CSV table of N, CA and C in Angstrom, one decimal:
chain,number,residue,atom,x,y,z
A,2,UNK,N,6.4,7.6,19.0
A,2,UNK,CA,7.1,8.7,19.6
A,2,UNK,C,6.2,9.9,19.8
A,3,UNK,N,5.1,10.0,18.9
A,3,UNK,CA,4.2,11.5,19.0
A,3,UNK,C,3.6,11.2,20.0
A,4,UNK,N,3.4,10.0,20.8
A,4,UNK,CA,2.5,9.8,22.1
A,4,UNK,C,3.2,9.9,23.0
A,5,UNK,N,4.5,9.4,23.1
A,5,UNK,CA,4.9,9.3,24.6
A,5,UNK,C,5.9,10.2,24.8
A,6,UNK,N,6.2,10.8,23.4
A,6,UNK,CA,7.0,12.0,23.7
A,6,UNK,C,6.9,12.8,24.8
A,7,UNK,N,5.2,13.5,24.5
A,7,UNK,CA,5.0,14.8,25.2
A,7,UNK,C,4.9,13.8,26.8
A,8,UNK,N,4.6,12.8,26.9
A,8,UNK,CA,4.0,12.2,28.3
A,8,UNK,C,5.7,12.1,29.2
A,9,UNK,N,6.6,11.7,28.4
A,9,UNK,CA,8.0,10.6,29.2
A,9,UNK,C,8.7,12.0,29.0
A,10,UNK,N,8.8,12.7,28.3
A,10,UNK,CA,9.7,13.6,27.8
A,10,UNK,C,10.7,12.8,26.3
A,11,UNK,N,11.7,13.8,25.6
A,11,UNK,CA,12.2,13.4,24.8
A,11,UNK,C,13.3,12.5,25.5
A,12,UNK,N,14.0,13.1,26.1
A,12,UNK,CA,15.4,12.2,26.5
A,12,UNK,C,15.0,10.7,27.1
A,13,UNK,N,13.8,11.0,28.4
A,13,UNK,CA,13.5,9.8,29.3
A,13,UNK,C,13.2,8.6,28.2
A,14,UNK,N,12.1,8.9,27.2
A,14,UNK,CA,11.5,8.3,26.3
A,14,UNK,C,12.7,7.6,26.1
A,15,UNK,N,13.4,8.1,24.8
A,15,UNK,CA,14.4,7.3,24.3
A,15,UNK,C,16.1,6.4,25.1
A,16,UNK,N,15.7,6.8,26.5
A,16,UNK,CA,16.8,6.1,27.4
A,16,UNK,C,16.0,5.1,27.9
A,17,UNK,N,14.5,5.3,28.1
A,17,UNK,CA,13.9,3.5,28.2
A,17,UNK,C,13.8,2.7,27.0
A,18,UNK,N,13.4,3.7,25.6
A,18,UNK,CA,14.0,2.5,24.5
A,18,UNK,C,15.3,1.9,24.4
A,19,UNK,N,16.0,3.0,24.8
A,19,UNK,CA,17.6,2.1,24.6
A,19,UNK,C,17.6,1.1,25.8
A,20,UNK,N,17.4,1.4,26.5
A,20,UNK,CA,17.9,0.5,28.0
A,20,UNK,C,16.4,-0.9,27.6
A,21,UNK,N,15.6,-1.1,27.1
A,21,UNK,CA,14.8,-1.8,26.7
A,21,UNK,C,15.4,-2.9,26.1
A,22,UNK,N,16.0,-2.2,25.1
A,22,UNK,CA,16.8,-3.0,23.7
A,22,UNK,C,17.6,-3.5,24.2
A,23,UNK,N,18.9,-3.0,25.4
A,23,UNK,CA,20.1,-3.6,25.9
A,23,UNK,C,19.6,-4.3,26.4
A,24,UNK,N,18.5,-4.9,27.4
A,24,UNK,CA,18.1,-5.3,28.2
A,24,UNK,C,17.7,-7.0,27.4
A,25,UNK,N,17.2,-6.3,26.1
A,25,UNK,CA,16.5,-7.9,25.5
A,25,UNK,C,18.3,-8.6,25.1
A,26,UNK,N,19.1,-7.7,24.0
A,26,UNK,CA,20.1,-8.3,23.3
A,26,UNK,C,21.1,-8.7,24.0
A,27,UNK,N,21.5,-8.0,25.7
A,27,UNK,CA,23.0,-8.2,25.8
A,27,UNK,C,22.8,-10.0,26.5
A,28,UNK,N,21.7,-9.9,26.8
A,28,UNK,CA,21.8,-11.8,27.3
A,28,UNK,C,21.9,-12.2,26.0
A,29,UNK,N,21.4,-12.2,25.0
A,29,UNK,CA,21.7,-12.6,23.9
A,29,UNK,C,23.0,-13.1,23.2
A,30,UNK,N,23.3,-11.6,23.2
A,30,UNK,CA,24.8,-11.2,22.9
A,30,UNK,C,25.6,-12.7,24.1
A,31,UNK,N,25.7,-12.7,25.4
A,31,UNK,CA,26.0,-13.5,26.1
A,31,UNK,C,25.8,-14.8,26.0
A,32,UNK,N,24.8,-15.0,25.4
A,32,UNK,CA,24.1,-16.4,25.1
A,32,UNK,C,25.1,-17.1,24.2
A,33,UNK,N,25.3,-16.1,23.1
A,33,UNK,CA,26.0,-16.8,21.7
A,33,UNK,C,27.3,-16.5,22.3
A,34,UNK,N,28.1,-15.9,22.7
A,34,UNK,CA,28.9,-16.1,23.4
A,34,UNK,C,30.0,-14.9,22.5
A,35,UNK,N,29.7,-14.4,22.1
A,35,UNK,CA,29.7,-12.9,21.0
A,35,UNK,C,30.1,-11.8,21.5
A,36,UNK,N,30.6,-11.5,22.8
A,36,UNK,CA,30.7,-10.4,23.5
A,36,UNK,C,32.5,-10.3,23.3
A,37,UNK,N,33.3,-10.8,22.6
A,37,UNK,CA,34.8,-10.4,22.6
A,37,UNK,C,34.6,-9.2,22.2
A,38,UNK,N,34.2,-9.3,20.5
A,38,UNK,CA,34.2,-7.7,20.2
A,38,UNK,C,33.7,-6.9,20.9
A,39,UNK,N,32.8,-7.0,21.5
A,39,UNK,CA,32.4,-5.5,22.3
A,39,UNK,C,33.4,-5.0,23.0
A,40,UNK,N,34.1,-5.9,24.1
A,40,UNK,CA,34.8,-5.6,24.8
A,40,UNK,C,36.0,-5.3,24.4
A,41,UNK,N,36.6,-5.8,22.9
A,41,UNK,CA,37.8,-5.4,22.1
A,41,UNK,C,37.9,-3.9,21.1
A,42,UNK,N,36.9,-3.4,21.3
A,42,UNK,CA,36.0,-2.3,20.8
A,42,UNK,C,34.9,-1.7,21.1
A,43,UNK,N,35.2,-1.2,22.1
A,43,UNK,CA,34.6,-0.4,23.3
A,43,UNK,C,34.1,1.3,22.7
A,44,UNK,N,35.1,1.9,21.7
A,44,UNK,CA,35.2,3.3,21.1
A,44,UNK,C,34.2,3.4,20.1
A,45,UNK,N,34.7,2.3,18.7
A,45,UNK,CA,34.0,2.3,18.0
A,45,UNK,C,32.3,2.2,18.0
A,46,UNK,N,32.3,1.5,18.9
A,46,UNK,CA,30.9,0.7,19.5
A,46,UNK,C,29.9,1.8,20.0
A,47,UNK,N,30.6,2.3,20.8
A,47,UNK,CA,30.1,3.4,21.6
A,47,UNK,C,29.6,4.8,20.8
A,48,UNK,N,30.6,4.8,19.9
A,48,UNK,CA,30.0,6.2,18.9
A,48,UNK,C,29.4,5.6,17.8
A,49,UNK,N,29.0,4.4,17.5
A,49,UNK,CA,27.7,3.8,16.6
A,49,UNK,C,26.7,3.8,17.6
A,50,UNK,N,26.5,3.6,18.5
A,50,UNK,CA,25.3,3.8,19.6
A,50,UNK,C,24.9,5.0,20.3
A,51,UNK,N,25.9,5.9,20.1
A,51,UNK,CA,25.3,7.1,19.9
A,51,UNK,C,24.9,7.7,18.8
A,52,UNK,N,25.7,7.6,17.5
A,52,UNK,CA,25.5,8.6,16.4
A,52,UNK,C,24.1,8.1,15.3
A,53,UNK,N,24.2,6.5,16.1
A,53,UNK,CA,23.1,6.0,15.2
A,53,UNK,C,21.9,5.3,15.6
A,54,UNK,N,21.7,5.9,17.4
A,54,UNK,CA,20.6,5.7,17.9
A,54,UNK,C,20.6,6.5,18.8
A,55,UNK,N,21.1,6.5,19.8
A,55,UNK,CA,21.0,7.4,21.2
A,55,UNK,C,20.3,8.9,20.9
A,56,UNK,N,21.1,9.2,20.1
A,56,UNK,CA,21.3,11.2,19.6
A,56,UNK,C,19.9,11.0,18.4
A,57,UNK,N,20.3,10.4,17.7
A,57,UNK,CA,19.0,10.7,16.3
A,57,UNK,C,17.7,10.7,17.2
A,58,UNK,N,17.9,9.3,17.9
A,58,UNK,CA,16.3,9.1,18.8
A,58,UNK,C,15.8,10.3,19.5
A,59,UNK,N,16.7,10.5,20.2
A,59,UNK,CA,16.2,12.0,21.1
A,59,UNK,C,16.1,12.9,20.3
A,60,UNK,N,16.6,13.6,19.3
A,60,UNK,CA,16.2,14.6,18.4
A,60,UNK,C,15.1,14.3,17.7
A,61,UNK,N,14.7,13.2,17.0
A,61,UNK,CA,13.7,12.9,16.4
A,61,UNK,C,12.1,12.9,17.5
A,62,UNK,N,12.7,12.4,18.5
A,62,UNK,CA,11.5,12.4,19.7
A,62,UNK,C,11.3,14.2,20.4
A,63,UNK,N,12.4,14.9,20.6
A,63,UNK,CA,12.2,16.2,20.6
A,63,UNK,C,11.4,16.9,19.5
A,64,UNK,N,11.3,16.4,18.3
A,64,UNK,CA,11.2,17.1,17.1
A,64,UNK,C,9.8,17.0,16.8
A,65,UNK,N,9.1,16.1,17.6
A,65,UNK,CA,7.8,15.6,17.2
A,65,UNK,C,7.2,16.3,18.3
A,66,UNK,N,7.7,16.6,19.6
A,66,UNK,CA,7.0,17.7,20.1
A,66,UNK,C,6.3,18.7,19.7
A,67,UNK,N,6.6,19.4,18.7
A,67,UNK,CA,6.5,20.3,17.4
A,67,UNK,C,6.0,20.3,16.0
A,68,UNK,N,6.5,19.3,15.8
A,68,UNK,CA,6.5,19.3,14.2
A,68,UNK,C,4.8,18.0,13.9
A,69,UNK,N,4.6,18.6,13.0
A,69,UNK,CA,3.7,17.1,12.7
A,69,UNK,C,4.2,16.0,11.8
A,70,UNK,N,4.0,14.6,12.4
A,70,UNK,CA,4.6,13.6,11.4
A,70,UNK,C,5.1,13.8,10.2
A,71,UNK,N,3.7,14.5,9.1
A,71,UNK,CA,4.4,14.1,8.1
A,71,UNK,C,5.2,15.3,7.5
A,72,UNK,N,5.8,15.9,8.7
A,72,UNK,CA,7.0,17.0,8.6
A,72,UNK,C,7.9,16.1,9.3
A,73,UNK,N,8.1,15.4,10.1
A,73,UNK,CA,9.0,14.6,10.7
A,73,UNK,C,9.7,13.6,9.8
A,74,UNK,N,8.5,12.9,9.4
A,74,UNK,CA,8.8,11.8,8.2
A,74,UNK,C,9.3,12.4,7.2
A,75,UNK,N,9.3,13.7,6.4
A,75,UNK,CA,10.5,13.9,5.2
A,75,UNK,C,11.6,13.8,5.9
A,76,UNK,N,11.9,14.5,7.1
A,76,UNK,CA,13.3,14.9,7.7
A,76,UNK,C,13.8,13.9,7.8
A,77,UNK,N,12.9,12.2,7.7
A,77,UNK,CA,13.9,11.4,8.2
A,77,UNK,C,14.3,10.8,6.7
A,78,UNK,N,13.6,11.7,6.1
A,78,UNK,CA,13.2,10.7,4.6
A,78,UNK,C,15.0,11.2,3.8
A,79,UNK,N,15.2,12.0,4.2
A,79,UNK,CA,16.6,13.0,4.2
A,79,UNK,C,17.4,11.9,4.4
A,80,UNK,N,17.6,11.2,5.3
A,80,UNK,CA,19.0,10.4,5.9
A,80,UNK,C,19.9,9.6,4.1
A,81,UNK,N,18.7,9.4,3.8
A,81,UNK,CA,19.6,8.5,2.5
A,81,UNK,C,20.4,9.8,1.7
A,82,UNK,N,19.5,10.6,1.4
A,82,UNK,CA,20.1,11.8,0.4
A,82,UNK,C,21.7,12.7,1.1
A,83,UNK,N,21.2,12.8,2.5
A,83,UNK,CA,22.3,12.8,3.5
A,83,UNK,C,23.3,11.8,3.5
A,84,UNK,N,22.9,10.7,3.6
A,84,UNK,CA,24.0,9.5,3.7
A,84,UNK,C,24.8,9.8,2.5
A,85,UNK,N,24.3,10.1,1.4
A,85,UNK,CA,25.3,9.7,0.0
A,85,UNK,C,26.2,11.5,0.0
A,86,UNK,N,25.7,12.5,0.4
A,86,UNK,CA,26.4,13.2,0.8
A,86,UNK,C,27.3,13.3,1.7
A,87,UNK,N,27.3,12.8,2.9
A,87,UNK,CA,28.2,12.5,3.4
A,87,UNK,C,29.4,11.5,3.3
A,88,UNK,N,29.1,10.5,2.2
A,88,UNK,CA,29.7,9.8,1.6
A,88,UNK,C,31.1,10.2,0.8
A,89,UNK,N,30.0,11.2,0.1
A,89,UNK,CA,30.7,12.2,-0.9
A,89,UNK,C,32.1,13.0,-0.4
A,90,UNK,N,31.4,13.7,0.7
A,90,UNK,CA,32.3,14.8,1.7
A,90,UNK,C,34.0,14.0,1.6
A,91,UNK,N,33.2,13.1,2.8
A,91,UNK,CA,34.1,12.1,4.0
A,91,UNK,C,35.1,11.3,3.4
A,92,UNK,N,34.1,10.5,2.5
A,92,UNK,CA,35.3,9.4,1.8
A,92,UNK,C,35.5,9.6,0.2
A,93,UNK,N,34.9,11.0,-0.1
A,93,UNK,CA,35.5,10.7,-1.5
A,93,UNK,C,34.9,10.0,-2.3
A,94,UNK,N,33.4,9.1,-2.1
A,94,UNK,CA,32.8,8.4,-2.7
A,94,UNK,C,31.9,9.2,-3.9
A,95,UNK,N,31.7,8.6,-5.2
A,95,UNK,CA,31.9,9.2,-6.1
A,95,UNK,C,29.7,8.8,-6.3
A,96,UNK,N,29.0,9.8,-7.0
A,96,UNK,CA,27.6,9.4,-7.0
A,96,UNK,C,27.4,9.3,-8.6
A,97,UNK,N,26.8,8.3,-8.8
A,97,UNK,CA,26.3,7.7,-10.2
A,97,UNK,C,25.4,8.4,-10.9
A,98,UNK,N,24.9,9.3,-11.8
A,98,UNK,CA,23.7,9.7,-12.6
A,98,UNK,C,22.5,8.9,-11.6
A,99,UNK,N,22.7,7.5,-12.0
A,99,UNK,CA,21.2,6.4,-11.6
A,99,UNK,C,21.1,6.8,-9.7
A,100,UNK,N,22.1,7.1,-9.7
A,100,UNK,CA,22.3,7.2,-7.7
A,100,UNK,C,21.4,8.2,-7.5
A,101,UNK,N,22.0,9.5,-8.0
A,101,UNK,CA,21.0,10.7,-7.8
A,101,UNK,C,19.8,10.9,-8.2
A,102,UNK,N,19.7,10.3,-9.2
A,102,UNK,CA,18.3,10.2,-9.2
A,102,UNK,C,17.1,9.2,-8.7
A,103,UNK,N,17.8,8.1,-7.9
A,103,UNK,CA,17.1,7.8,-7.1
A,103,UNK,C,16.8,7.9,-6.2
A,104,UNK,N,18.1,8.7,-5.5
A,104,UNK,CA,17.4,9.9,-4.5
A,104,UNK,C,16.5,10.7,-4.4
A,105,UNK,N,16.3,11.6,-5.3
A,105,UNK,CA,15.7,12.7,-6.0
A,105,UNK,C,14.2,12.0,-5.9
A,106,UNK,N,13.9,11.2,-6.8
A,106,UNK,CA,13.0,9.9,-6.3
A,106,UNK,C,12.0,9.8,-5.4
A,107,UNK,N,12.9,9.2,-4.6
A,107,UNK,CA,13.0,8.8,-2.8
A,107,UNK,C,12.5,10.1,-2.2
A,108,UNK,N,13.3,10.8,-2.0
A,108,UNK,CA,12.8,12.0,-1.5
A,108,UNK,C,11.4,12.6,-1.9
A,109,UNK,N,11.2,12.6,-2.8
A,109,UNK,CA,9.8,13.1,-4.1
A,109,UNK,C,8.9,12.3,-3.5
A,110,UNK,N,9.1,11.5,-3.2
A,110,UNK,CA,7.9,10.2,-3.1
A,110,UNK,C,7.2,10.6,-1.9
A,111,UNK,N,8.1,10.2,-0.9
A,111,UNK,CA,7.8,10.8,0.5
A,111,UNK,C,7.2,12.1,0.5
A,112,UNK,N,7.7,13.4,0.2
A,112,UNK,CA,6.9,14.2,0.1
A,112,UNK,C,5.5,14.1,-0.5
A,113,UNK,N,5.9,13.6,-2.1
A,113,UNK,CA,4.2,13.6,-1.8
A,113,UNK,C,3.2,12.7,-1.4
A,114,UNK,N,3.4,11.6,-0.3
A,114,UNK,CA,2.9,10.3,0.5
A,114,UNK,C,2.1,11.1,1.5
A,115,UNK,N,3.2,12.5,2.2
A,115,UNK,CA,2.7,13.0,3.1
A,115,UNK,C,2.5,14.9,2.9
A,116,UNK,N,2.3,15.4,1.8
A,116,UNK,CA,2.1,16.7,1.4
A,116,UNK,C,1.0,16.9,2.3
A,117,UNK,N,-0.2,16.5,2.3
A,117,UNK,CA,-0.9,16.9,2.6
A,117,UNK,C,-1.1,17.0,4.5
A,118,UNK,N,0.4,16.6,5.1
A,118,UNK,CA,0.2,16.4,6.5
A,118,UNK,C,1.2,17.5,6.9
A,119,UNK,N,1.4,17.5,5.9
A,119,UNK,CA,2.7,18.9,6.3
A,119,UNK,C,2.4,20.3,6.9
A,120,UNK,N,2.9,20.6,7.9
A,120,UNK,CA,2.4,22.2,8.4
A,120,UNK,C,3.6,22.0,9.5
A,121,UNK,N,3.5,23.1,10.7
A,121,UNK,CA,3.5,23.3,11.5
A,121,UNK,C,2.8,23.8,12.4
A,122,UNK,N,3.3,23.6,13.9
A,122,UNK,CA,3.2,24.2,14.8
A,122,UNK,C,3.1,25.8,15.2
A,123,UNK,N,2.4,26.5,16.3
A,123,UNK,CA,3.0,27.6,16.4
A,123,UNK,C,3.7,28.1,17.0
A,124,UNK,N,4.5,27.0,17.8
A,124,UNK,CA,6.0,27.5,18.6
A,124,UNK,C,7.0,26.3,18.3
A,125,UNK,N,8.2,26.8,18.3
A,125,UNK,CA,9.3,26.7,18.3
A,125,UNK,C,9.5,25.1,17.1
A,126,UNK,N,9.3,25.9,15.8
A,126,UNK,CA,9.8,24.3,14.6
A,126,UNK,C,10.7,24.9,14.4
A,127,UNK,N,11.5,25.9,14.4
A,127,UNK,CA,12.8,26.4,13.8
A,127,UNK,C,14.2,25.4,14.6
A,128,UNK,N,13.9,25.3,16.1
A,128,UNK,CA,14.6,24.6,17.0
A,128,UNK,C,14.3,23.3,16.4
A,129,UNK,N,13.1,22.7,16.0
A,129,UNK,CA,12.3,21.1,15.6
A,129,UNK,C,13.3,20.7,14.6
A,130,UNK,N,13.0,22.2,13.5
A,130,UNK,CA,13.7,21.3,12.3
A,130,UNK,C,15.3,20.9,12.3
A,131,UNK,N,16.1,22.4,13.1
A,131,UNK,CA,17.4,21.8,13.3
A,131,UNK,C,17.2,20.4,14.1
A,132,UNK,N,16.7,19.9,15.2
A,132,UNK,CA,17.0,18.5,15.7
A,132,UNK,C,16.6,17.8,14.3
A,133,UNK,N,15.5,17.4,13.8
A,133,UNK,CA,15.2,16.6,12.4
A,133,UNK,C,16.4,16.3,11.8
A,134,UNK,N,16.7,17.6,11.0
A,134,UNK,CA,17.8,17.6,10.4
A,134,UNK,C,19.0,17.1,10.8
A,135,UNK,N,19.4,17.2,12.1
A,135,UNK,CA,20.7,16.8,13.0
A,135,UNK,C,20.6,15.5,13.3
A,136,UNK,N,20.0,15.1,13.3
A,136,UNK,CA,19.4,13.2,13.6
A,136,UNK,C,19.5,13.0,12.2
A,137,UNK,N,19.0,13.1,11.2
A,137,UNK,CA,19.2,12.5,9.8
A,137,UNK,C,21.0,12.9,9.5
A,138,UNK,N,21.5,13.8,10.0
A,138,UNK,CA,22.5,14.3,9.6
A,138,UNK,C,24.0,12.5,10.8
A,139,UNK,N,22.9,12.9,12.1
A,139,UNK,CA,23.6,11.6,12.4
A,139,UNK,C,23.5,10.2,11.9
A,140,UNK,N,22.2,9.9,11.7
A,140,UNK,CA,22.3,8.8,11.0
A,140,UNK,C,23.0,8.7,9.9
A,141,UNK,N,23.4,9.7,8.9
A,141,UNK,CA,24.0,9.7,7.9
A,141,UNK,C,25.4,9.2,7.9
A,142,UNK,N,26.1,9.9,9.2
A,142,UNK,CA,27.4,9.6,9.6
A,142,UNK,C,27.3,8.5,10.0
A,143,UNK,N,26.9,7.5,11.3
A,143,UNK,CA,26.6,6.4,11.2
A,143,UNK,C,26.9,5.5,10.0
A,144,UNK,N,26.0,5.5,9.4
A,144,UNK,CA,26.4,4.9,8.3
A,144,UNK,C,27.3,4.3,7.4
A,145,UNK,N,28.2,5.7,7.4
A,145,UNK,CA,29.0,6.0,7.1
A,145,UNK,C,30.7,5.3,7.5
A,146,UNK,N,30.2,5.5,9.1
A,146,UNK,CA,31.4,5.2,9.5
A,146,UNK,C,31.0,3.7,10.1
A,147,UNK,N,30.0,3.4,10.0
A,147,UNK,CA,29.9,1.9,9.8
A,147,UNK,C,30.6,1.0,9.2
């Protein structure tokens, strides 16, 4: 994404990865002969393909305009610690001692895999980090409502 970002733009970029991907699976999907559900679940379908690829992708590809990887990579490193919070929120799902602290973990690790790549840019990461953040915050939902 740091390469073809700046070249395709954010949005173009990630509507030829999507349309790439449709392009390999839905013969697929057609092949096995698997396409009821889609078509019996058109809603659901459609807000997992955006909340858990369309939208993250573009924010994450926006975000790299700016940010450097290994400021990118905590933000996405977030989605799990996000996910179990939104867990929390949404459904009332309850977090284990061993849970949180595997997050805690997780999170720790990543940072320091990539501390020393961490900075930014000199324009606009404040706009960067809300998309980062808002893509991990979608995939979280995703997830979720998976």
């Amino acid at each position: 994404m740091r390469i073809a970002a700046p070249e395709f733009g954010p949005v173009t970029l990630i509507a030829l990865r999507v349309f790439i991907a449709a392009a390999v699976l839905v013969p697929v999907l057609l092949y096995q002969r698997k396409w009821r559900p889609v078509i019996e679940n058109p809603g659901p379908l459609l807000f997992v393909g955006i909340s858990n690829s369309a939208l993250p992708f573009s924010l994450f590809a926006f975000a790299t305009l700016t940010l450097t990887a290994g400021y990118t990579s905590v933000l996405n490193a977030a989605v799990p610690l996000l996910t179990a919070v939104v867990a929390r929120v949404w459904l009332k799902q309850s977090l284990t001692p061993g849970a949180l602290v595997g997050l805690v973990i997780g999170v720790s690790g990543v940072v320091l895999l990539v501390q020393d790549k961490l900075g930014f840019n000199t324009s606009g990461q404040t706009l960067a980090i809300a998309a980062g953040l808002l893509a991990s915050v979608s995939y979280a939902v995703a997830a979720n409502y998976t």
